[in-house]
Amino acid sequence: DAGVTQSPTHLIKTRGQHVTLRCSPISGHKSVSWYQQVLGQGPQFIFQYYEKEERGRGNFPDRFSARQFPNYSSELNVNALLLGDSALYLCASSPDREIYGYTFGSGTRLTVV
Amino acid sequence: GQSLEQPSEVTAVEGAIVQINCTYQTSGFYGLSWYQQHDGGAPTFLSYNALDGLEETGRFSSFLSRSDSYGYLLLQELQMKDSASYFCAGASRAGKSTFGDGTTLTVKP
């Protein structure tokens, strides 16, 4: 079985640009969460989606948005990129509205120059 | 909100036992998870404690004391492949997990 897949794996963008990151959860998993991990720090919660509805939001500016599709895949969008948005963006899936035990993808490494 | 503190680095020798501590300050705390992350890799779920006490999974055990806002991960019979970063994470409502900044474990021969 495929795990959590994220695309692209690496991305370089210029300040001010927009980026879309994609995530496909494990088959049968209905919940997708997004995390940002800056080098040397732990992942920080951005969003959780369950059954296509936003169930939780972290302390990130409105430049960050996300959505979940009927097939439970998800997109994370970031507008007006800043240098500080450079990070590893991780997607995690779980079967239901679990609060632990997530399966993470390998992430998208975003570099803003 | 939540904040979690753990040591930044721990070093141990192959075959030894190591304990990684985690203290937390929380609101809406449901339980404590532990994840392992190798360089450049995805975090991998290790264990979860919702109740006080010890949970054992093979060579790894995790402990939680709610009254002390404290938990730890115990790794036994250390192997070189255990060299990685270990994160404690506080679980709360709406699927939000708050992670500590991680402990880098180096296992030496």
PDB file of C-alpha atoms in Angstrom:
ATOM      1  CA  ASP A   1       0.000   0.000   0.000  1.00  0.00           C
ATOM      2  CA  ALA A   2       1.203   3.494  -0.808  1.00  0.00           C
ATOM      3  CA  GLY A   3       1.880   5.701   2.165  1.00  0.00           C
ATOM      4  CA  VAL A   4       1.217   9.421   2.328  1.00  0.00           C
ATOM      5  CA  THR A   5       2.502  10.973  -0.888  1.00  0.00           C
ATOM      6  CA  GLN A   6       3.436  14.608  -1.295  1.00  0.00           C
ATOM      7  CA  SER A   7       4.371  16.593  -4.359  1.00  0.00           C
ATOM      8  CA  PRO A   8       6.598  18.162  -5.321  1.00  0.00           C
ATOM      9  CA  THR A   9       9.484  16.935  -3.182  1.00  0.00           C
ATOM     10  CA  HIS A  10      11.494  20.105  -3.650  1.00  0.00           C
ATOM     11  CA  LEU A  11      10.522  23.572  -4.788  1.00  0.00           C
ATOM     12  CA  ILE A  12      12.284  26.911  -5.188  1.00  0.00           C
ATOM     13  CA  LYS A  13      10.178  30.062  -5.329  1.00  0.00           C
ATOM     14  CA  THR A  14      10.831  33.799  -5.328  1.00  0.00           C
ATOM     15  CA  ARG A  15       9.547  36.169  -2.649  1.00  0.00           C
ATOM     16  CA  GLY A  16       6.037  37.338  -3.392  1.00  0.00           C
ATOM     17  CA  GLN A  17       5.111  34.308  -5.446  1.00  0.00           C
ATOM     18  CA  HIS A  18       2.388  31.790  -4.693  1.00  0.00           C
ATOM     19  CA  VAL A  19       2.860  28.051  -4.111  1.00  0.00           C
ATOM     20  CA  THR A  20       0.568  25.014  -4.044  1.00  0.00           C
ATOM     21  CA  LEU A  21       1.634  21.841  -2.273  1.00  0.00           C
ATOM     22  CA  ARG A  22      -0.239  18.579  -2.727  1.00  0.00           C
ATOM     23  CA  CYS A  23      -0.885  15.587  -0.501  1.00  0.00           C
ATOM     24  CA  SER A  24      -2.531  12.223  -1.064  1.00  0.00           C
ATOM     25  CA  PRO A  25      -3.387  10.419   2.174  1.00  0.00           C
ATOM     26  CA  ILE A  26      -3.257   6.691   2.731  1.00  0.00           C
ATOM     27  CA  SER A  27      -6.177   4.994   1.013  1.00  0.00           C
ATOM     28  CA  GLY A  28      -9.161   5.026   3.351  1.00  0.00           C
ATOM     29  CA  HIS A  29      -7.846   7.839   5.520  1.00  0.00           C
ATOM     30  CA  LYS A  30     -10.270  10.733   5.778  1.00  0.00           C
ATOM     31  CA  SER A  31      -8.207  13.199   7.801  1.00  0.00           C
ATOM     32  CA  VAL A  32      -5.280  15.268   6.554  1.00  0.00           C
ATOM     33  CA  SER A  33      -3.134  17.632   8.593  1.00  0.00           C
ATOM     34  CA  TRP A  34      -0.444  20.041   7.446  1.00  0.00           C
ATOM     35  CA  TYR A  35       2.672  20.942   9.409  1.00  0.00           C
ATOM     36  CA  GLN A  36       5.584  23.303   8.809  1.00  0.00           C
ATOM     37  CA  GLN A  37       9.018  22.217  10.014  1.00  0.00           C
ATOM     38  CA  VAL A  38      11.822  24.740  10.091  1.00  0.00           C
ATOM     39  CA  LEU A  39      15.340  23.315  10.328  1.00  0.00           C
ATOM     40  CA  GLY A  40      16.215  22.425  13.913  1.00  0.00           C
ATOM     41  CA  GLN A  41      12.664  22.702  15.195  1.00  0.00           C
ATOM     42  CA  GLY A  42       9.677  20.451  15.599  1.00  0.00           C
ATOM     43  CA  PRO A  43       6.754  20.439  13.187  1.00  0.00           C
ATOM     44  CA  GLN A  44       4.240  23.261  13.729  1.00  0.00           C
ATOM     45  CA  PHE A  45       0.557  22.637  13.123  1.00  0.00           C
ATOM     46  CA  ILE A  46      -0.997  24.591  10.249  1.00  0.00           C
ATOM     47  CA  PHE A  47      -4.356  22.936   9.430  1.00  0.00           C
ATOM     48  CA  GLN A  48      -6.397  19.811   9.876  1.00  0.00           C
ATOM     49  CA  TYR A  49      -9.120  18.758   7.450  1.00  0.00           C
ATOM     50  CA  TYR A  50     -11.633  15.989   7.984  1.00  0.00           C
ATOM     51  CA  GLU A  51     -14.340  15.032   5.529  1.00  0.00           C
ATOM     52  CA  LYS A  52     -13.490  18.112   3.456  1.00  0.00           C
ATOM     53  CA  GLU A  53     -14.046  20.532   6.315  1.00  0.00           C
ATOM     54  CA  GLU A  54     -11.469  22.498   8.271  1.00  0.00           C
ATOM     55  CA  ARG A  55     -11.322  21.099  11.808  1.00  0.00           C
ATOM     56  CA  GLY A  56      -8.370  22.988  13.185  1.00  0.00           C
ATOM     57  CA  ARG A  57      -6.095  25.890  12.379  1.00  0.00           C
ATOM     58  CA  GLY A  58      -2.735  26.834  13.851  1.00  0.00           C
ATOM     59  CA  ASN A  59      -1.201  30.260  14.352  1.00  0.00           C
ATOM     60  CA  PHE A  60      -0.360  31.005  10.751  1.00  0.00           C
ATOM     61  CA  PRO A  61      -1.263  34.131   8.769  1.00  0.00           C
ATOM     62  CA  ASP A  62      -4.116  34.226   6.289  1.00  0.00           C
ATOM     63  CA  ARG A  63      -1.577  33.823   3.495  1.00  0.00           C
ATOM     64  CA  PHE A  64      -1.830  30.133   4.297  1.00  0.00           C
ATOM     65  CA  SER A  65      -4.919  28.283   3.133  1.00  0.00           C
ATOM     66  CA  ALA A  66      -5.850  24.711   2.392  1.00  0.00           C
ATOM     67  CA  ARG A  67      -8.625  22.543   1.125  1.00  0.00           C
ATOM     68  CA  GLN A  68      -9.553  18.874   0.951  1.00  0.00           C
ATOM     69  CA  PHE A  69     -11.104  17.248  -2.062  1.00  0.00           C
ATOM     70  CA  PRO A  70     -13.824  14.548  -2.285  1.00  0.00           C
ATOM     71  CA  ASN A  71     -11.120  11.888  -2.716  1.00  0.00           C
ATOM     72  CA  TYR A  72      -9.568  13.162   0.567  1.00  0.00           C
ATOM     73  CA  SER A  73      -6.434  14.518  -1.093  1.00  0.00           C
ATOM     74  CA  SER A  74      -5.454  17.987  -0.003  1.00  0.00           C
ATOM     75  CA  GLU A  75      -3.705  21.139  -1.158  1.00  0.00           C
ATOM     76  CA  LEU A  76      -1.856  23.705   0.911  1.00  0.00           C
ATOM     77  CA  ASN A  77      -1.608  27.154  -0.650  1.00  0.00           C
ATOM     78  CA  VAL A  78       0.733  29.912   0.446  1.00  0.00           C
ATOM     79  CA  ASN A  79       0.442  33.394  -1.046  1.00  0.00           C
ATOM     80  CA  ALA A  80       2.917  36.278  -1.063  1.00  0.00           C
ATOM     81  CA  LEU A  81       5.825  34.074  -0.071  1.00  0.00           C
ATOM     82  CA  LEU A  82       8.348  35.375   2.428  1.00  0.00           C
ATOM     83  CA  LEU A  83      11.893  34.191   3.022  1.00  0.00           C
ATOM     84  CA  GLY A  84      10.704  32.876   6.387  1.00  0.00           C
ATOM     85  CA  ASP A  85       8.325  30.467   4.675  1.00  0.00           C
ATOM     86  CA  SER A  86      11.314  28.350   3.672  1.00  0.00           C
ATOM     87  CA  ALA A  87      10.758  25.051   5.440  1.00  0.00           C
ATOM     88  CA  LEU A  88       9.790  21.407   5.106  1.00  0.00           C
ATOM     89  CA  TYR A  89       6.022  21.123   4.727  1.00  0.00           C
ATOM     90  CA  LEU A  90       4.677  17.850   6.050  1.00  0.00           C
ATOM     91  CA  CYS A  91       1.342  16.245   5.404  1.00  0.00           C
ATOM     92  CA  ALA A  92      -0.046  13.696   7.845  1.00  0.00           C
ATOM     93  CA  SER A  93      -3.060  11.444   7.464  1.00  0.00           C
ATOM     94  CA  SER A  94      -5.168   9.398   9.846  1.00  0.00           C
ATOM     95  CA  PRO A  95      -8.225   7.201   9.345  1.00  0.00           C
ATOM     96  CA  ASP A  96     -10.612   9.378  11.336  1.00  0.00           C
ATOM     97  CA  ARG A  97     -10.452  12.276  13.747  1.00  0.00           C
ATOM     98  CA  GLU A  98      -7.668  10.739  15.756  1.00  0.00           C
ATOM     99  CA  ILE A  99      -5.577  13.060  17.848  1.00  0.00           C
ATOM    100  CA  TYR A 100      -2.422  10.961  17.665  1.00  0.00           C
ATOM    101  CA  GLY A 101      -0.676   8.300  15.618  1.00  0.00           C
ATOM    102  CA  TYR A 102      -0.515  10.181  12.356  1.00  0.00           C
ATOM    103  CA  THR A 103       1.303   8.837   9.309  1.00  0.00           C
ATOM    104  CA  PHE A 104       3.484  11.525   7.790  1.00  0.00           C
ATOM    105  CA  GLY A 105       4.627  11.957   4.232  1.00  0.00           C
ATOM    106  CA  SER A 106       8.238  12.756   3.439  1.00  0.00           C
ATOM    107  CA  GLY A 107       7.375  16.378   2.883  1.00  0.00           C
ATOM    108  CA  THR A 108       7.945  19.141   0.392  1.00  0.00           C
ATOM    109  CA  ARG A 109      11.124  21.146   0.870  1.00  0.00           C
ATOM    110  CA  LEU A 110      10.255  24.759  -0.027  1.00  0.00           C
ATOM    111  CA  THR A 111      13.018  27.295  -0.501  1.00  0.00           C
ATOM    112  CA  VAL A 112      12.071  30.954  -0.954  1.00  0.00           C
ATOM    113  CA  VAL A 113      14.785  33.158  -2.449  1.00  0.00           C
TER     114      VAL A 113
ATOM    115  CA  GLY B   1      -1.774  26.726  24.032  1.00  0.00           C
ATOM    116  CA  GLN B   2       0.861  24.138  24.662  1.00  0.00           C
ATOM    117  CA  SER B   3       4.625  24.194  24.978  1.00  0.00           C
ATOM    118  CA  LEU B   4       6.897  21.189  25.369  1.00  0.00           C
ATOM    119  CA  GLU B   5      10.514  21.065  26.434  1.00  0.00           C
ATOM    120  CA  GLN B   6      12.996  18.296  25.776  1.00  0.00           C
ATOM    121  CA  PRO B   7      16.802  18.129  25.775  1.00  0.00           C
ATOM    122  CA  SER B   8      18.388  19.142  22.500  1.00  0.00           C
ATOM    123  CA  GLU B   9      20.958  16.348  22.373  1.00  0.00           C
ATOM    124  CA  VAL B  10      21.621  12.966  23.950  1.00  0.00           C
ATOM    125  CA  THR B  11      24.538  10.623  23.279  1.00  0.00           C
ATOM    126  CA  ALA B  12      24.753   6.947  24.223  1.00  0.00           C
ATOM    127  CA  VAL B  13      26.654   3.836  23.211  1.00  0.00           C
ATOM    128  CA  GLU B  14      25.350   0.863  21.304  1.00  0.00           C
ATOM    129  CA  GLY B  15      23.561  -1.631  23.546  1.00  0.00           C
ATOM    130  CA  ALA B  16      22.886   0.910  26.279  1.00  0.00           C
ATOM    131  CA  ILE B  17      19.602   2.361  27.570  1.00  0.00           C
ATOM    132  CA  VAL B  18      18.695   6.015  27.094  1.00  0.00           C
ATOM    133  CA  GLN B  19      15.831   8.100  28.434  1.00  0.00           C
ATOM    134  CA  ILE B  20      14.551  11.229  26.690  1.00  0.00           C
ATOM    135  CA  ASN B  21      12.495  13.469  28.933  1.00  0.00           C
ATOM    136  CA  CYS B  22       9.683  15.818  27.986  1.00  0.00           C
ATOM    137  CA  THR B  23       7.945  18.369  30.173  1.00  0.00           C
ATOM    138  CA  TYR B  24       4.898  20.205  29.018  1.00  0.00           C
ATOM    139  CA  GLN B  25       2.665  23.141  29.803  1.00  0.00           C
ATOM    140  CA  THR B  26      -0.705  22.731  28.310  1.00  0.00           C
ATOM    141  CA  SER B  27      -4.270  23.671  27.945  1.00  0.00           C
ATOM    142  CA  GLY B  28      -6.646  21.088  26.588  1.00  0.00           C
ATOM    143  CA  PHE B  29      -4.070  18.307  26.902  1.00  0.00           C
ATOM    144  CA  TYR B  30      -5.281  14.856  25.885  1.00  0.00           C
ATOM    145  CA  GLY B  31      -2.089  12.818  25.769  1.00  0.00           C
ATOM    146  CA  LEU B  32       1.564  12.599  24.779  1.00  0.00           C
ATOM    147  CA  SER B  33       2.926  11.118  21.557  1.00  0.00           C
ATOM    148  CA  TRP B  34       6.457  10.315  20.495  1.00  0.00           C
ATOM    149  CA  TYR B  35       7.820  10.428  16.956  1.00  0.00           C
ATOM    150  CA  GLN B  36      11.162   9.471  15.420  1.00  0.00           C
ATOM    151  CA  GLN B  37      12.633  11.370  12.481  1.00  0.00           C
ATOM    152  CA  HIS B  38      15.767  10.459  10.585  1.00  0.00           C
ATOM    153  CA  ASP B  39      17.587  13.182   8.678  1.00  0.00           C
ATOM    154  CA  GLY B  40      15.553  14.194   5.649  1.00  0.00           C
ATOM    155  CA  GLY B  41      12.813  11.723   6.453  1.00  0.00           C
ATOM    156  CA  ALA B  42       9.225  11.721   7.600  1.00  0.00           C
ATOM    157  CA  PRO B  43       8.393  11.647  11.302  1.00  0.00           C
ATOM    158  CA  THR B  44       7.359   8.140  12.306  1.00  0.00           C
ATOM    159  CA  PHE B  45       4.882   7.533  15.122  1.00  0.00           C
ATOM    160  CA  LEU B  46       6.333   5.525  18.019  1.00  0.00           C
ATOM    161  CA  SER B  47       3.883   5.616  20.918  1.00  0.00           C
ATOM    162  CA  TYR B  48       1.046   7.437  22.657  1.00  0.00           C
ATOM    163  CA  ASN B  49       0.164   7.785  26.334  1.00  0.00           C
ATOM    164  CA  ALA B  50      -3.322   8.963  27.224  1.00  0.00           C
ATOM    165  CA  LEU B  51      -3.193   7.710  30.794  1.00  0.00           C
ATOM    166  CA  ASP B  52      -0.526   7.787  33.470  1.00  0.00           C
ATOM    167  CA  GLY B  53       1.892   4.913  33.348  1.00  0.00           C
ATOM    168  CA  LEU B  54       4.163   2.984  31.067  1.00  0.00           C
ATOM    169  CA  GLU B  55       3.457   1.797  27.533  1.00  0.00           C
ATOM    170  CA  GLU B  56       5.859  -0.748  26.053  1.00  0.00           C
ATOM    171  CA  THR B  57       6.421  -1.461  22.366  1.00  0.00           C
ATOM    172  CA  GLY B  58       9.379  -3.693  21.742  1.00  0.00           C
ATOM    173  CA  ARG B  59      12.626  -1.918  22.625  1.00  0.00           C
ATOM    174  CA  PHE B  60      10.784   1.369  23.145  1.00  0.00           C
ATOM    175  CA  SER B  61       8.719   2.374  26.178  1.00  0.00           C
ATOM    176  CA  SER B  62       6.962   5.624  26.966  1.00  0.00           C
ATOM    177  CA  PHE B  63       5.782   6.991  30.279  1.00  0.00           C
ATOM    178  CA  LEU B  64       3.384   9.744  31.283  1.00  0.00           C
ATOM    179  CA  SER B  65       2.666  11.468  34.575  1.00  0.00           C
ATOM    180  CA  ARG B  66      -0.148  13.966  34.213  1.00  0.00           C
ATOM    181  CA  SER B  67       0.260  15.254  37.752  1.00  0.00           C
ATOM    182  CA  ASP B  68       3.882  16.178  36.995  1.00  0.00           C
ATOM    183  CA  SER B  69       3.237  17.290  33.371  1.00  0.00           C
ATOM    184  CA  TYR B  70       6.095  14.997  32.444  1.00  0.00           C
ATOM    185  CA  GLY B  71       6.798  12.100  30.182  1.00  0.00           C
ATOM    186  CA  TYR B  72       9.728  10.186  28.807  1.00  0.00           C
ATOM    187  CA  LEU B  73      10.734   7.846  26.028  1.00  0.00           C
ATOM    188  CA  LEU B  74      12.960   4.937  26.996  1.00  0.00           C
ATOM    189  CA  LEU B  75      15.031   3.216  24.347  1.00  0.00           C
ATOM    190  CA  GLN B  76      16.667  -0.087  25.282  1.00  0.00           C
ATOM    191  CA  GLU B  77      19.368  -2.149  23.571  1.00  0.00           C
ATOM    192  CA  LEU B  78      20.358   0.840  21.484  1.00  0.00           C
ATOM    193  CA  GLN B  79      21.322   0.214  17.884  1.00  0.00           C
ATOM    194  CA  MET B  80      23.171   2.485  15.474  1.00  0.00           C
ATOM    195  CA  LYS B  81      19.976   2.869  13.444  1.00  0.00           C
ATOM    196  CA  ASP B  82      18.331   4.510  16.471  1.00  0.00           C
ATOM    197  CA  SER B  83      20.415   7.637  15.792  1.00  0.00           C
ATOM    198  CA  ALA B  84      17.718  10.143  14.881  1.00  0.00           C
ATOM    199  CA  SER B  85      15.682  13.030  16.243  1.00  0.00           C
ATOM    200  CA  TYR B  86      12.918  12.219  18.694  1.00  0.00           C
ATOM    201  CA  PHE B  87       9.955  14.501  19.241  1.00  0.00           C
ATOM    202  CA  CYS B  88       7.380  14.538  21.984  1.00  0.00           C
ATOM    203  CA  ALA B  89       4.030  15.962  20.935  1.00  0.00           C
ATOM    204  CA  GLY B  90       1.056  17.002  23.010  1.00  0.00           C
ATOM    205  CA  ALA B  91      -2.274  15.966  21.534  1.00  0.00           C
ATOM    206  CA  SER B  92      -5.232  18.267  21.878  1.00  0.00           C
ATOM    207  CA  ARG B  93      -8.640  18.762  20.325  1.00  0.00           C
ATOM    208  CA  ALA B  94      -9.233  19.179  16.628  1.00  0.00           C
ATOM    209  CA  GLY B  95      -6.310  16.963  15.711  1.00  0.00           C
ATOM    210  CA  LYS B  96      -3.740  19.542  16.649  1.00  0.00           C
ATOM    211  CA  SER B  97      -0.463  18.155  17.948  1.00  0.00           C
ATOM    212  CA  THR B  98       2.069  20.543  19.423  1.00  0.00           C
ATOM    213  CA  PHE B  99       5.609  19.265  18.988  1.00  0.00           C
ATOM    214  CA  GLY B 100       8.694  19.917  21.055  1.00  0.00           C
ATOM    215  CA  ASP B 101      11.849  21.003  19.253  1.00  0.00           C
ATOM    216  CA  GLY B 102      13.244  17.493  19.276  1.00  0.00           C
ATOM    217  CA  THR B 103      16.118  15.592  20.857  1.00  0.00           C
ATOM    218  CA  THR B 104      18.951  14.473  18.621  1.00  0.00           C
ATOM    219  CA  LEU B 105      20.099  11.028  19.732  1.00  0.00           C
ATOM    220  CA  THR B 106      23.557   9.936  18.670  1.00  0.00           C
ATOM    221  CA  VAL B 107      24.413   6.279  19.186  1.00  0.00           C
ATOM    222  CA  LYS B 108      28.126   5.542  19.210  1.00  0.00           C
ATOM    223  CA  PRO B 109      29.761   2.155  18.697  1.00  0.00           C
TER     224      PRO B 109
END
